[in-house]
Amino acid sequence: MIARGIRLTSIALTLARYRLDELLVALPPLKFARFVRLLPWGRRRVRELPRGRRLRLALQELGPIYVKFGQILSTRRDLLPEDMAEELAGLQDDVPPFPAEQARAIIEHQLGESIDALFEAFEDVPLASASIAQVHGAQLKSGEQVVVKVVRPGIERQINRDLELLRALARLARRYHPEGDRIRPDDLVEEFRRVILRELDMKAEAANASLLRRNFEGSSDLYIPQIHWQLTAARVLVMERVEGVPVKDIDELKRRGVNLERLARRGIRVFYGQVFRDNLFHADMHPGNLLIDTSNPEDPTWIALDFGIVESLTPEDLYYIGENFLAIFNRDYRRVAELHVEAGWVPADTRIDELTAAIRTVGEPNFTRPLEEVSFAEMVIALFSVARQFKLTLQPQLIMLQKTLLNIEGMGRELYPRLNIWEVAKPELEAIFAERYGLPRTARRLARQLPGWLARSPELPGLVHDYLKMAGSGRLRTRIDSDDLEKLAAELGRHNRRLPGAVFATGLIIAGAVLAGYQVAPLWQGHSLPAGIAVLAGIILGWRTWR
């Protein structure tokens, strides 16, 4: 408990030193950190930096887990100001490597054999090192070149310790911040916990890679390296080593004569294929995780790496997000508004005409420009931002989808600035939807489900009879699960916590008044000291209880 308090104090002081104390103003227990402004170190240099840059530097100073949290936070553009989201998206997850001896020991423990028995050669100098794991090159007995990803030793303990601190900060923010109930910082920390713990599981990452590889088997659009399952365990992953040009090295791609227009268009098709055809998409497709196979410059292929964050949508969200995209492509703003209500993203009592007008103010100005200058991803994010005025709520997977769309479109535009997203994405999505929700596939889906329906059909008359009987006798129970009830319960909890303190404070004040009336000794200048102490204690306790 003491160690946690010290670490919380250190975090608060670091934020204040980078002039981010506005994040602490609404948290009374951490307001003391504002006094660090009085200290002279680096004040002018820090003060002149943009707010987003100051937050990025503070997270880097706090350590790799907070850098990872900042990366996840950058995807929540529905919560963060644009300047902060842009800066956090640039956080680099680079940390010093741990010793090769530790990596070898982990591999041998996980796989049950010595390094010499497992590999023909093993490179002690890591190819890359990050907060969760580091990667070594190796050669199999068969001669095949592979990479070995090893989870950093002791990282689980560090993550759990930092998660406890983040949960404590989230609880403070939820309780004291004026928009705590809307932002739901505790849910944000829980989302981070889900993502980072999943990244620790190398078997889960290997399964993600295998599924993506199967979905693009034989495709020239995207290549996924092969997983060596017999050499993969909970904390070790062995994967085919691939060579390619980093997608951000555009000068090298041009030097090799790569058809950048085709490459950019393929990137858009890969995104729509992963999301709407396969409902399984790589949600961390930033430039550091992408290479380009230039062996055939006229027919270049994307190569994806690092499969720790792979997401899918519910069937309902998949349908509604696709319909939203199509409605935006067709400039059908009323349909966009109706889909938001049908999907449950905004309350059912939302005025369709008001939401339509708000969406039109975002969408229409974009169509006054040439389409190759319009960012579809930024328009989608702006539409969701406007919908927040109507109490928009989105699942984390949809937020990750926005981030991935933004990354892919941004890289496509860097490769080929005249890329027309509408021209590529609209026919691709229409073709996928025609196949996914067309009559042939729907008939096949109904045919698969029909035996189950028939097997359950004899139970239906009895279930209907029991329901009507319970309704007629007044024994039908309805379960209500509502955010309003959660808020009411929280308010009642706060009230119940305050009540004992208020009663005790009142008792002290009354006791002080009685003691004063009887002039209970000892006296000071004719006044009862016990009475004064009781009244003062009652006032202090009452003030703290009210706070």
Short mmCIF file of N, CA and C in Angstrom, two decimals, residues 407-513:
data_model
loop_
_atom_site.label_atom_id
_atom_site.label_comp_id
_atom_site.label_asym_id
_atom_site.label_seq_id
_atom_site.Cartn_x
_atom_site.Cartn_y
_atom_site.Cartn_z
N ASN A 407 -4.67 4.35 -40.24
CA ASN A 407 -3.29 3.96 -40.58
C ASN A 407 -3.16 3.55 -42.04
N ILE A 408 -4.08 2.69 -42.49
CA ILE A 408 -4.00 2.17 -43.86
C ILE A 408 -4.18 3.29 -44.87
N GLU A 409 -5.17 4.15 -44.63
CA GLU A 409 -5.40 5.25 -45.58
C GLU A 409 -4.21 6.21 -45.58
N GLY A 410 -3.65 6.49 -44.39
CA GLY A 410 -2.50 7.39 -44.31
C GLY A 410 -1.31 6.84 -45.07
N MET A 411 -1.04 5.53 -44.91
CA MET A 411 0.08 4.93 -45.65
C MET A 411 -0.19 4.92 -47.14
N GLY A 412 -1.45 4.65 -47.52
CA GLY A 412 -1.80 4.65 -48.95
C GLY A 412 -1.57 6.01 -49.58
N ARG A 413 -1.93 7.07 -48.85
CA ARG A 413 -1.75 8.42 -49.38
C ARG A 413 -0.27 8.81 -49.44
N GLU A 414 0.53 8.31 -48.48
CA GLU A 414 1.97 8.59 -48.54
C GLU A 414 2.62 7.89 -49.74
N LEU A 415 2.15 6.67 -50.03
CA LEU A 415 2.69 5.94 -51.18
C LEU A 415 2.26 6.58 -52.49
N TYR A 416 0.98 6.97 -52.55
CA TYR A 416 0.43 7.51 -53.79
C TYR A 416 -0.53 8.65 -53.43
N PRO A 417 -0.03 9.89 -53.39
CA PRO A 417 -0.84 11.02 -52.89
C PRO A 417 -2.16 11.23 -53.64
N ARG A 418 -2.27 10.78 -54.90
CA ARG A 418 -3.51 11.00 -55.66
C ARG A 418 -4.49 9.82 -55.50
N LEU A 419 -4.29 9.00 -54.47
CA LEU A 419 -5.15 7.85 -54.25
C LEU A 419 -6.59 8.29 -53.96
N ASN A 420 -7.52 7.75 -54.75
CA ASN A 420 -8.95 8.05 -54.57
C ASN A 420 -9.58 6.90 -53.78
N ILE A 421 -9.80 7.13 -52.48
CA ILE A 421 -10.33 6.08 -51.60
C ILE A 421 -11.70 5.62 -52.08
N TRP A 422 -12.53 6.57 -52.51
CA TRP A 422 -13.89 6.23 -52.97
C TRP A 422 -13.83 5.24 -54.14
N GLU A 423 -12.94 5.51 -55.07
CA GLU A 423 -12.85 4.70 -56.28
C GLU A 423 -12.43 3.27 -55.97
N VAL A 424 -11.62 3.08 -54.93
CA VAL A 424 -11.14 1.74 -54.57
C VAL A 424 -12.10 1.06 -53.59
N ALA A 425 -12.48 1.79 -52.54
CA ALA A 425 -13.20 1.17 -51.42
C ALA A 425 -14.66 0.87 -51.73
N LYS A 426 -15.33 1.77 -52.43
CA LYS A 426 -16.78 1.59 -52.64
C LYS A 426 -17.10 0.30 -53.42
N PRO A 427 -16.50 0.08 -54.60
CA PRO A 427 -16.81 -1.19 -55.30
C PRO A 427 -16.37 -2.42 -54.53
N GLU A 428 -15.26 -2.32 -53.78
CA GLU A 428 -14.78 -3.46 -52.99
C GLU A 428 -15.81 -3.82 -51.91
N LEU A 429 -16.30 -2.82 -51.18
CA LEU A 429 -17.26 -3.07 -50.11
C LEU A 429 -18.60 -3.54 -50.68
N GLU A 430 -19.03 -2.95 -51.80
CA GLU A 430 -20.30 -3.38 -52.42
C GLU A 430 -20.22 -4.84 -52.85
N ALA A 431 -19.07 -5.25 -53.40
CA ALA A 431 -18.92 -6.64 -53.84
C ALA A 431 -18.92 -7.59 -52.65
N ILE A 432 -18.24 -7.20 -51.57
CA ILE A 432 -18.20 -8.05 -50.37
C ILE A 432 -19.59 -8.18 -49.76
N PHE A 433 -20.32 -7.07 -49.68
CA PHE A 433 -21.66 -7.11 -49.08
C PHE A 433 -22.63 -7.90 -49.96
N ALA A 434 -22.49 -7.78 -51.27
CA ALA A 434 -23.36 -8.55 -52.17
C ALA A 434 -23.14 -10.04 -51.98
N GLU A 435 -21.88 -10.42 -51.73
CA GLU A 435 -21.59 -11.84 -51.52
C GLU A 435 -21.95 -12.29 -50.11
N ARG A 436 -21.66 -11.43 -49.11
CA ARG A 436 -21.86 -11.82 -47.72
C ARG A 436 -23.34 -11.86 -47.33
N TYR A 437 -24.13 -10.90 -47.84
CA TYR A 437 -25.53 -10.82 -47.44
C TYR A 437 -26.48 -11.10 -48.61
N GLY A 438 -25.95 -11.63 -49.71
CA GLY A 438 -26.79 -11.97 -50.86
C GLY A 438 -27.60 -13.23 -50.61
N LEU A 439 -28.51 -13.52 -51.53
CA LEU A 439 -29.41 -14.67 -51.37
C LEU A 439 -28.69 -16.02 -51.28
N PRO A 440 -27.68 -16.31 -52.13
CA PRO A 440 -27.04 -17.64 -52.03
C PRO A 440 -26.44 -17.91 -50.65
N ARG A 441 -25.68 -16.93 -50.13
CA ARG A 441 -25.05 -17.15 -48.82
C ARG A 441 -26.09 -17.19 -47.70
N THR A 442 -27.11 -16.33 -47.80
CA THR A 442 -28.17 -16.34 -46.79
C THR A 442 -28.90 -17.68 -46.79
N ALA A 443 -29.14 -18.22 -47.99
CA ALA A 443 -29.81 -19.53 -48.07
C ALA A 443 -28.95 -20.63 -47.45
N ARG A 444 -27.63 -20.57 -47.69
CA ARG A 444 -26.74 -21.57 -47.08
C ARG A 444 -26.72 -21.44 -45.56
N ARG A 445 -26.76 -20.19 -45.07
CA ARG A 445 -26.77 -19.99 -43.63
C ARG A 445 -28.07 -20.53 -43.01
N LEU A 446 -29.19 -20.26 -43.68
CA LEU A 446 -30.48 -20.78 -43.19
C LEU A 446 -30.49 -22.31 -43.22
N ALA A 447 -29.90 -22.89 -44.27
CA ALA A 447 -29.87 -24.36 -44.37
C ALA A 447 -29.06 -24.97 -43.23
N ARG A 448 -27.95 -24.29 -42.82
CA ARG A 448 -27.15 -24.79 -41.71
C ARG A 448 -27.91 -24.70 -40.39
N GLN A 449 -28.71 -23.65 -40.22
CA GLN A 449 -29.41 -23.44 -38.95
C GLN A 449 -30.73 -24.19 -38.86
N LEU A 450 -31.27 -24.61 -40.00
CA LEU A 450 -32.60 -25.24 -40.01
C LEU A 450 -32.68 -26.49 -39.14
N PRO A 451 -31.68 -27.42 -39.17
CA PRO A 451 -31.80 -28.60 -38.31
C PRO A 451 -31.92 -28.26 -36.82
N GLY A 452 -31.17 -27.24 -36.39
CA GLY A 452 -31.25 -26.83 -34.98
C GLY A 452 -32.62 -26.27 -34.64
N TRP A 453 -33.18 -25.46 -35.56
CA TRP A 453 -34.53 -24.92 -35.32
C TRP A 453 -35.56 -26.05 -35.23
N LEU A 454 -35.44 -27.00 -36.15
CA LEU A 454 -36.39 -28.12 -36.14
C LEU A 454 -36.26 -28.95 -34.86
N ALA A 455 -35.02 -29.12 -34.38
CA ALA A 455 -34.82 -29.91 -33.16
C ALA A 455 -35.44 -29.23 -31.94
N ARG A 456 -35.42 -27.87 -31.95
CA ARG A 456 -35.97 -27.14 -30.80
C ARG A 456 -37.46 -26.83 -30.93
N SER A 457 -38.01 -26.99 -32.13
CA SER A 457 -39.40 -26.57 -32.36
C SER A 457 -40.42 -27.27 -31.48
N PRO A 458 -40.27 -28.57 -31.10
CA PRO A 458 -41.28 -29.17 -30.22
C PRO A 458 -41.38 -28.50 -28.85
N GLU A 459 -40.32 -27.78 -28.42
CA GLU A 459 -40.35 -27.14 -27.11
C GLU A 459 -41.11 -25.82 -27.13
N LEU A 460 -41.31 -25.22 -28.33
CA LEU A 460 -41.86 -23.87 -28.40
C LEU A 460 -43.27 -23.77 -27.81
N PRO A 461 -44.23 -24.68 -28.13
CA PRO A 461 -45.57 -24.53 -27.54
C PRO A 461 -45.54 -24.52 -26.02
N GLY A 462 -44.73 -25.39 -25.42
CA GLY A 462 -44.64 -25.43 -23.97
C GLY A 462 -44.05 -24.15 -23.40
N LEU A 463 -43.01 -23.61 -24.06
CA LEU A 463 -42.41 -22.37 -23.59
C LEU A 463 -43.39 -21.20 -23.67
N VAL A 464 -44.16 -21.13 -24.77
CA VAL A 464 -45.15 -20.07 -24.93
C VAL A 464 -46.23 -20.20 -23.85
N HIS A 465 -46.68 -21.44 -23.59
CA HIS A 465 -47.70 -21.67 -22.58
C HIS A 465 -47.20 -21.24 -21.19
N ASP A 466 -45.95 -21.62 -20.85
CA ASP A 466 -45.40 -21.25 -19.54
C ASP A 466 -45.27 -19.74 -19.40
N TYR A 467 -44.86 -19.08 -20.49
CA TYR A 467 -44.72 -17.62 -20.45
C TYR A 467 -46.07 -16.95 -20.19
N LEU A 468 -47.09 -17.38 -20.96
CA LEU A 468 -48.42 -16.78 -20.80
C LEU A 468 -48.99 -17.05 -19.42
N LYS A 469 -48.72 -18.25 -18.89
CA LYS A 469 -49.23 -18.60 -17.56
C LYS A 469 -48.58 -17.73 -16.49
N MET A 470 -47.27 -17.53 -16.58
CA MET A 470 -46.58 -16.68 -15.61
C MET A 470 -47.03 -15.23 -15.73
N ALA A 471 -47.24 -14.76 -16.96
CA ALA A 471 -47.70 -13.38 -17.16
C ALA A 471 -49.10 -13.20 -16.59
N GLY A 472 -49.98 -14.20 -16.79
CA GLY A 472 -51.36 -14.09 -16.29
C GLY A 472 -51.44 -14.13 -14.78
N SER A 473 -50.52 -14.84 -14.13
CA SER A 473 -50.55 -14.96 -12.67
C SER A 473 -49.75 -13.87 -11.98
N GLY A 474 -49.13 -12.99 -12.76
CA GLY A 474 -48.36 -11.90 -12.17
C GLY A 474 -47.00 -12.31 -11.65
N ARG A 475 -46.51 -13.48 -12.05
CA ARG A 475 -45.22 -13.98 -11.57
C ARG A 475 -44.09 -13.75 -12.58
N LEU A 476 -44.38 -13.02 -13.64
CA LEU A 476 -43.35 -12.77 -14.65
C LEU A 476 -42.39 -11.70 -14.14
N ARG A 477 -41.11 -12.00 -14.17
CA ARG A 477 -40.09 -11.08 -13.68
C ARG A 477 -39.32 -10.49 -14.84
N THR A 478 -39.03 -9.22 -14.71
CA THR A 478 -38.24 -8.53 -15.73
C THR A 478 -36.93 -8.08 -15.11
N ARG A 479 -35.85 -8.42 -15.78
CA ARG A 479 -34.52 -8.00 -15.30
C ARG A 479 -34.11 -6.74 -16.03
N ILE A 480 -33.72 -5.73 -15.28
CA ILE A 480 -33.30 -4.46 -15.86
C ILE A 480 -31.81 -4.29 -15.65
N ASP A 481 -31.11 -4.05 -16.73
CA ASP A 481 -29.66 -3.81 -16.67
C ASP A 481 -29.40 -2.48 -17.36
N SER A 482 -29.15 -1.46 -16.58
CA SER A 482 -29.09 -0.12 -17.15
C SER A 482 -27.95 0.68 -16.54
N ASP A 483 -27.37 1.55 -17.34
CA ASP A 483 -26.35 2.45 -16.82
C ASP A 483 -26.93 3.40 -15.78
N ASP A 484 -28.22 3.77 -15.97
CA ASP A 484 -28.85 4.66 -15.00
C ASP A 484 -28.92 4.00 -13.62
N LEU A 485 -29.23 2.68 -13.60
CA LEU A 485 -29.27 1.97 -12.33
C LEU A 485 -27.88 1.91 -11.70
N GLU A 486 -26.84 1.76 -12.55
CA GLU A 486 -25.47 1.76 -12.03
C GLU A 486 -25.14 3.10 -11.39
N LYS A 487 -25.54 4.20 -12.05
CA LYS A 487 -25.28 5.52 -11.50
C LYS A 487 -26.04 5.71 -10.19
N LEU A 488 -27.30 5.24 -10.14
CA LEU A 488 -28.09 5.35 -8.92
C LEU A 488 -27.45 4.57 -7.78
N ALA A 489 -26.96 3.35 -8.10
CA ALA A 489 -26.31 2.54 -7.09
C ALA A 489 -25.04 3.22 -6.58
N ALA A 490 -24.28 3.82 -7.51
CA ALA A 490 -23.06 4.53 -7.11
C ALA A 490 -23.38 5.71 -6.21
N GLU A 491 -24.45 6.45 -6.56
CA GLU A 491 -24.85 7.60 -5.76
C GLU A 491 -25.31 7.17 -4.37
N LEU A 492 -26.07 6.07 -4.32
CA LEU A 492 -26.50 5.54 -3.02
C LEU A 492 -25.30 5.09 -2.20
N GLY A 493 -24.31 4.48 -2.88
CA GLY A 493 -23.10 4.06 -2.18
C GLY A 493 -22.36 5.24 -1.58
N ARG A 494 -22.24 6.33 -2.37
CA ARG A 494 -21.58 7.53 -1.84
C ARG A 494 -22.35 8.10 -0.65
N HIS A 495 -23.69 8.10 -0.78
CA HIS A 495 -24.52 8.61 0.31
C HIS A 495 -24.32 7.77 1.58
N ASN A 496 -24.30 6.45 1.41
CA ASN A 496 -24.13 5.57 2.56
C ASN A 496 -22.76 5.74 3.21
N ARG A 497 -21.75 6.03 2.37
CA ARG A 497 -20.42 6.25 2.94
C ARG A 497 -20.36 7.58 3.69
N ARG A 498 -21.11 8.57 3.22
CA ARG A 498 -21.09 9.89 3.86
C ARG A 498 -21.90 9.91 5.16
N LEU A 499 -22.94 9.09 5.22
CA LEU A 499 -23.89 9.18 6.33
C LEU A 499 -23.23 8.99 7.70
N PRO A 500 -22.40 7.92 7.91
CA PRO A 500 -21.79 7.76 9.23
C PRO A 500 -20.93 8.96 9.63
N GLY A 501 -20.16 9.49 8.66
CA GLY A 501 -19.32 10.65 8.96
C GLY A 501 -20.14 11.86 9.33
N ALA A 502 -21.26 12.08 8.61
CA ALA A 502 -22.11 13.23 8.91
C ALA A 502 -22.74 13.10 10.29
N VAL A 503 -23.18 11.89 10.62
CA VAL A 503 -23.79 11.67 11.94
C VAL A 503 -22.76 11.91 13.04
N PHE A 504 -21.55 11.37 12.85
CA PHE A 504 -20.51 11.52 13.86
C PHE A 504 -20.11 12.98 14.01
N ALA A 505 -19.99 13.70 12.88
CA ALA A 505 -19.64 15.11 12.94
C ALA A 505 -20.70 15.91 13.68
N THR A 506 -21.98 15.62 13.39
CA THR A 506 -23.06 16.31 14.08
C THR A 506 -23.02 16.02 15.57
N GLY A 507 -22.75 14.74 15.91
CA GLY A 507 -22.64 14.37 17.32
C GLY A 507 -21.55 15.13 18.04
N LEU A 508 -20.39 15.30 17.38
CA LEU A 508 -19.28 16.04 17.99
C LEU A 508 -19.65 17.50 18.24
N ILE A 509 -20.34 18.11 17.27
CA ILE A 509 -20.72 19.52 17.42
C ILE A 509 -21.72 19.67 18.56
N ILE A 510 -22.71 18.76 18.61
CA ILE A 510 -23.71 18.82 19.70
C ILE A 510 -23.03 18.59 21.05
N ALA A 511 -22.11 17.59 21.10
CA ALA A 511 -21.40 17.33 22.34
C ALA A 511 -20.58 18.55 22.77
N GLY A 512 -19.96 19.21 21.78
CA GLY A 512 -19.20 20.41 22.10
C GLY A 512 -20.08 21.50 22.68
N ALA A 513 -21.29 21.64 22.10
CA ALA A 513 -22.21 22.66 22.62
C ALA A 513 -22.62 22.35 24.06
#
